[in-house]
Coordinates of N, CA and C in Angstrom, one line a residue:
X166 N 26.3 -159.0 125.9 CA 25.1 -159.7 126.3 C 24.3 -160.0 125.1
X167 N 24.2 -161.1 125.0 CA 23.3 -161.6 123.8 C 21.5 -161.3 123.6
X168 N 21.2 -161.2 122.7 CA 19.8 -160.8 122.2 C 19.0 -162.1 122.5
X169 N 17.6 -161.4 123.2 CA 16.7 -162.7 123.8 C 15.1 -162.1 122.9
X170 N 14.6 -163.6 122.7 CA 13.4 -163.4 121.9 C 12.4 -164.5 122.7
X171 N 11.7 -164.1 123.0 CA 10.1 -164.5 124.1 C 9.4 -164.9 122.8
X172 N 8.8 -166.3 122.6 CA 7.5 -166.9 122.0 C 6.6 -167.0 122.6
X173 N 5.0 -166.5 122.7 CA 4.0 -166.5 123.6 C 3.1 -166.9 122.8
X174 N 3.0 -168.2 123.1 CA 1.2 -169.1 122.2 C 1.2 -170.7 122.8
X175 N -0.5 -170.5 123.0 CA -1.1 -171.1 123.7 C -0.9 -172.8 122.4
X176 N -0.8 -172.3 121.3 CA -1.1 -173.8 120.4 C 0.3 -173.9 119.9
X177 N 0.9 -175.6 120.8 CA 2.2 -175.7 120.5 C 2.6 -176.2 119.0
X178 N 1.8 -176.2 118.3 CA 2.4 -176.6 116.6 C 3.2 -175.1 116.5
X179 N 2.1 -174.1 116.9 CA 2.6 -172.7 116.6 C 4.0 -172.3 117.0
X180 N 4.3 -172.7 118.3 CA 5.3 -172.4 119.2 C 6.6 -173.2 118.4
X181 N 6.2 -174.6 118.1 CA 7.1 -175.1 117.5 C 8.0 -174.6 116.1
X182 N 6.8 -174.0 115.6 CA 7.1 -173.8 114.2 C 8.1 -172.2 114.7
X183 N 7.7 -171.4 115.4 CA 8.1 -170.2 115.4 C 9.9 -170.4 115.7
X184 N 10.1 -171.1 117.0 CA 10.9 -171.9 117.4 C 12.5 -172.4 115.9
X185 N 11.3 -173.0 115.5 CA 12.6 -173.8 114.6 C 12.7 -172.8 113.2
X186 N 11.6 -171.4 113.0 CA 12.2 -170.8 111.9 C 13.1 -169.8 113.0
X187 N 13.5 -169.1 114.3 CA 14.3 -168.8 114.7 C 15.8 -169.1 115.2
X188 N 15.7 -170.6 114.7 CA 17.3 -171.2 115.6 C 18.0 -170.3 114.8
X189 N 17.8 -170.6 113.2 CA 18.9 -169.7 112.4 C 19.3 -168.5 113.4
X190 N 18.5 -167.6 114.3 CA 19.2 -166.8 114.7 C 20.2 -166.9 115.9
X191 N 19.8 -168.2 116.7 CA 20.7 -168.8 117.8 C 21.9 -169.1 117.3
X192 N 21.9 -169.8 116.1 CA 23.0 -170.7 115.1 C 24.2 -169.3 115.1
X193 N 23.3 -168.2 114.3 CA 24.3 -167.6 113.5 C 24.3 -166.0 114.2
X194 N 23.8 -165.7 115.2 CA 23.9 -164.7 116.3 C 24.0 -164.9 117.7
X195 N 23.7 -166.4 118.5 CA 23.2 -166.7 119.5 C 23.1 -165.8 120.1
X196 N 21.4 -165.7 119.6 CA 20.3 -165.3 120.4 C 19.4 -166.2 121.0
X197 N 18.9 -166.0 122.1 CA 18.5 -167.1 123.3 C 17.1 -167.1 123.1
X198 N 16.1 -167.7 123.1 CA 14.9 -168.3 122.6 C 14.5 -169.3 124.0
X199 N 13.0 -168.4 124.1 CA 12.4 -168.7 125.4 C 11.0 -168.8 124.7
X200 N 10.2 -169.8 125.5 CA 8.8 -169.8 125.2 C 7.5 -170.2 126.1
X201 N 6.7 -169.6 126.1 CA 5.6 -169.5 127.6 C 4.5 -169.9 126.7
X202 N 4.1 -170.5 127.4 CA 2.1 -171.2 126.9 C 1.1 -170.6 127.4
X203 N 1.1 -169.0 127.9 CA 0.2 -168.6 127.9 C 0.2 -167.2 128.5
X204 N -0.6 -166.2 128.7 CA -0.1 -164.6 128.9 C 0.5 -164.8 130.4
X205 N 0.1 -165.0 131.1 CA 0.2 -164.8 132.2 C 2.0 -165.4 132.5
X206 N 2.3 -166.5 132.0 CA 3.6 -166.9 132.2 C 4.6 -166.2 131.3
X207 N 4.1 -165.9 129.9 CA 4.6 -165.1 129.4 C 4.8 -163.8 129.9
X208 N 3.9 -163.2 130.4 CA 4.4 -161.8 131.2 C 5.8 -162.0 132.7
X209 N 5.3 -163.1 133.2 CA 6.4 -163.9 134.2 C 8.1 -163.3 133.0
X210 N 7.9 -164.3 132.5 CA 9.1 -164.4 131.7 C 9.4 -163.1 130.7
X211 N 8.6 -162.2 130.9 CA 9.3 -160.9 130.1 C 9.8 -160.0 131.5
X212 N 9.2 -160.4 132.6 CA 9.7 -159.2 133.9 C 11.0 -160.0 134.2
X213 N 11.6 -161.1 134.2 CA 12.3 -161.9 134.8 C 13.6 -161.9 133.5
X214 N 13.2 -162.2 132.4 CA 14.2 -162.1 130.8 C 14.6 -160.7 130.4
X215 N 13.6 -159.9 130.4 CA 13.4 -158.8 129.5 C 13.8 -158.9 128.1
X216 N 13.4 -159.8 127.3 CA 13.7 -160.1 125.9 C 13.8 -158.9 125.2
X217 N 14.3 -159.2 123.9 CA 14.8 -157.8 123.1 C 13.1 -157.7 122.6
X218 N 13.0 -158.7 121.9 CA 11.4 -159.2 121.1 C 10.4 -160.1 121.6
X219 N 9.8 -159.9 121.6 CA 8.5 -161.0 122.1 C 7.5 -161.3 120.8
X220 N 7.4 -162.5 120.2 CA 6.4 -162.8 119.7 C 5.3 -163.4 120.5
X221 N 3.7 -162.7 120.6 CA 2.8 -162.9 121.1 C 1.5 -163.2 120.6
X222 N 1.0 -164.1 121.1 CA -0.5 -164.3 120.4 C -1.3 -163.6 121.7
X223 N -2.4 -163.3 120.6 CA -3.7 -162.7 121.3 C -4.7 -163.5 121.7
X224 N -5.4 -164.5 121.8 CA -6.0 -165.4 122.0 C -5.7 -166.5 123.0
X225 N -5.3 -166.0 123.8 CA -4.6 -166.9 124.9 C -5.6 -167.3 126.0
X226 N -5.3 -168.5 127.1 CA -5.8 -168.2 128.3 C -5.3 -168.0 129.2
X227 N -6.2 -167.4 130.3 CA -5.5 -166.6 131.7 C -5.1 -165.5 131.7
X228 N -4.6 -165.2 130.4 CA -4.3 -163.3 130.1 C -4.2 -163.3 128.5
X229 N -4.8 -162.4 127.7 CA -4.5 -162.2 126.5 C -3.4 -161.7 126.7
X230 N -2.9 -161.8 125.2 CA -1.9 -160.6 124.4 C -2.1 -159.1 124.3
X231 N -3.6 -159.1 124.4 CA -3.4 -157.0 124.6 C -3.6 -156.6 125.5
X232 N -3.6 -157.7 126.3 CA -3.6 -157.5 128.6 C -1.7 -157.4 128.5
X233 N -1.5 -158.5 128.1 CA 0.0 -158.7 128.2 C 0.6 -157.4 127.9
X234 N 0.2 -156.5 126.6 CA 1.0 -155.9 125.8 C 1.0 -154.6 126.5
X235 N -0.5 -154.3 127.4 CA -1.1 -153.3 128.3 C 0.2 -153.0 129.3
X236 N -0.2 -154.3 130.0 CA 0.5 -154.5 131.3 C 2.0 -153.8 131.3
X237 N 3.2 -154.6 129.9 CA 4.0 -154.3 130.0 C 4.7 -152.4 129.3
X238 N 3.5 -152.1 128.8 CA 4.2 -150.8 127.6 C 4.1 -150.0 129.4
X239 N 3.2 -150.6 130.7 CA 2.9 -149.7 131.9 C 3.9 -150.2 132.9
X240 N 4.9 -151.4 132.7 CA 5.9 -151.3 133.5 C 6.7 -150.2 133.2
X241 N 8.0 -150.1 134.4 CA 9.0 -149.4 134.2 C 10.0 -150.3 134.4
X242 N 11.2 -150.1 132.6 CA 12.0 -151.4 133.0 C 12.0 -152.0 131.5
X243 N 10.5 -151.6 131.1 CA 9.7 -152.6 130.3 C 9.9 -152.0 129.0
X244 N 10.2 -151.0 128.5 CA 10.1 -150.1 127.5 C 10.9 -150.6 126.5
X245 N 12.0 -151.3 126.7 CA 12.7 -151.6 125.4 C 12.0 -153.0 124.9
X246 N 11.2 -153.5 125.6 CA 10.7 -154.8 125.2 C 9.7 -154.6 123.5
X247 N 10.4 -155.2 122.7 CA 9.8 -155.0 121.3 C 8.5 -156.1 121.4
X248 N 7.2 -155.6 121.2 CA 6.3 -156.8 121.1 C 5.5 -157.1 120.0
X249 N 5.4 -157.6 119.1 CA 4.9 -158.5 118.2 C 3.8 -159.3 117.7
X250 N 2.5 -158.6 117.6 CA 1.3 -159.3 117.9 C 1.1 -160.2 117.0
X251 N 0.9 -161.8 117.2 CA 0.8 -163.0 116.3 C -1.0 -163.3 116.4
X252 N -1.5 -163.1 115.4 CA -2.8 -163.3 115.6 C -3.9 -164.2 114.2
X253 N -4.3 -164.8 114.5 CA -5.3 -165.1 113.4 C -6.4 -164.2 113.0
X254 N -6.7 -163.3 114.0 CA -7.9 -162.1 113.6 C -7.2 -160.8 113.1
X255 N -8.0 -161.0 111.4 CA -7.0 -159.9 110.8 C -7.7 -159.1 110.4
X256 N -8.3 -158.2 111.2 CA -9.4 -157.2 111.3 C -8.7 -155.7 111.7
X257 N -8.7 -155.3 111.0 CA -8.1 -153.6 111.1 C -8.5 -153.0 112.5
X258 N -9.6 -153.1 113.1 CA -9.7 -152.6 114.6 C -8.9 -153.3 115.0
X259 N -8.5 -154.8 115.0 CA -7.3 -155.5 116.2 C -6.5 -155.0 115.8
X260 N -6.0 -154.9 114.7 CA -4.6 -154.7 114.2 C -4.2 -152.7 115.1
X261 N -5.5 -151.7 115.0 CA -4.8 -150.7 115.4 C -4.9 -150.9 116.8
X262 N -5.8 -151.9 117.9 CA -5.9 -152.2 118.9 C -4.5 -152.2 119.6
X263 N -3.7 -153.0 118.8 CA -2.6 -153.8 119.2 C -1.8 -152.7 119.3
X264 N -1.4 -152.0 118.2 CA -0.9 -151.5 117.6 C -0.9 -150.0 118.7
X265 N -1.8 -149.7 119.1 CA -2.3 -148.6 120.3 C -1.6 -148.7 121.8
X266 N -2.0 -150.4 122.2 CA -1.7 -150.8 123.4 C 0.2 -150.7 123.4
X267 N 1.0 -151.1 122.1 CA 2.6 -150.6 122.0 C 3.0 -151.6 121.4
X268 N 2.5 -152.4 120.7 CA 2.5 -153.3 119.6 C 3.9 -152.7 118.7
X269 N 5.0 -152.8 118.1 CA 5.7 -152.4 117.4 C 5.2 -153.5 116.0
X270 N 4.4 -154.0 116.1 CA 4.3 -155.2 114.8 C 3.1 -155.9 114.9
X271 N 2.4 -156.0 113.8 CA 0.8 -156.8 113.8 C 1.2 -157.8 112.9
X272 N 1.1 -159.1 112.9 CA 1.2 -160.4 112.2 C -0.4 -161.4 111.8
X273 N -0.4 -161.9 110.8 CA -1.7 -162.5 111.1 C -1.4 -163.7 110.7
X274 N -1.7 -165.2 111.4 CA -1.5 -166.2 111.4 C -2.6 -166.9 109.9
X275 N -1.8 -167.9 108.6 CA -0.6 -168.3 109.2 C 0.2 -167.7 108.7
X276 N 1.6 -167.4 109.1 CA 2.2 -166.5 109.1 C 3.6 -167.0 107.9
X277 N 4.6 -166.6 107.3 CA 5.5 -166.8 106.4 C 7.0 -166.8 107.3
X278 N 7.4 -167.6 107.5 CA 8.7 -168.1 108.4 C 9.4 -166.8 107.9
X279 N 10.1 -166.9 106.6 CA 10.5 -165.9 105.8 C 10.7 -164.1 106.2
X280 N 8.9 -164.3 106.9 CA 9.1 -162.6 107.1 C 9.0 -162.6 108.8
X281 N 8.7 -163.5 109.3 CA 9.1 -163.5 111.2 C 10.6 -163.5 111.1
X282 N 11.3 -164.7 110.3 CA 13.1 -164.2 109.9 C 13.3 -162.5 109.8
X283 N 12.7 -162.3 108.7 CA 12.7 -161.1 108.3 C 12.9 -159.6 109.6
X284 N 11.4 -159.9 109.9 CA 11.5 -159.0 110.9 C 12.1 -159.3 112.6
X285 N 12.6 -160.2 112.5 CA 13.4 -160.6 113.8 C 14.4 -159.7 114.1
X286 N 15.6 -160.3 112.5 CA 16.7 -159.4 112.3 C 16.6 -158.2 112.3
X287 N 15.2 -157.8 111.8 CA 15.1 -156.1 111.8 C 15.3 -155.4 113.1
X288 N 14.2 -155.8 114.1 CA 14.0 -155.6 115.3 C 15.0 -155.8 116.4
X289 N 16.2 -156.5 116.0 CA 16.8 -157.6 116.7 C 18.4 -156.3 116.6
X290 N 18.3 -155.9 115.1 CA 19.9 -155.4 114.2 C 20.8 -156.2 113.9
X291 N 20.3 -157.4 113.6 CA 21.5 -158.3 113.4 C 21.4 -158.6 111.7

């Protein structure tokens, strides 16, 4: 069964970009790449996928990212879901906020294609 990675952001430049620095991993692992516009669809699509990784933004509408991150560290089911907080507020209370709620990764936008590669594969083992 192949490795699945959930993109959650509301601003589609972002989605785009995240998107096209992870084909490399579809290309050369095919890993399946999904993306929701906003928490609430994004939580949809983590109970329904259960992706390996979720990259998430916090500034969403209809559900943030540390509702999202909440919700799921309190499913059962949900526990292997790696989540990835993509954020523009790079303030040490969010960062341990996130990081509390079951965050395995705090990011601050804009972000380096390079090290979302980076820590994809890490998260991912490929």
């Amino acid at each position: 069964m192949g490795k699945k990675i959930l993109i959650v952001d509301d601003e589609v430049h972002i989605k785009m970009l995240l998107e096209q620095t992870l084909e490399e991993l579809e290309d050369d692992f095919g890993v399946e790449l999904f993306t929701a516009s906003d928490g609430e669809e994004g939580l949809e699509l983590i109970r329904s996928h259960r992706p390996d990784l979720v990259f998430l933004d916090i500034m969403m509408p209809r559900m943030n990212g540390y509702e999202v991150c909440r919700t799921v560290q309190g499913e059962e089911g949900l526990e292997n879901v790696k989540i990835v907080l993509l954020t523009a507020k790079g303030q040490e209370v969010d960062r341990r906020q996130g990081l509390e709620l079951g965050a395995v990764r705090y990011m601050t936008k804009p972000f380096d294609p390079d090290e979302i590669l980076g820590v994809s594969k890490e998260m991912l083992g490929v």
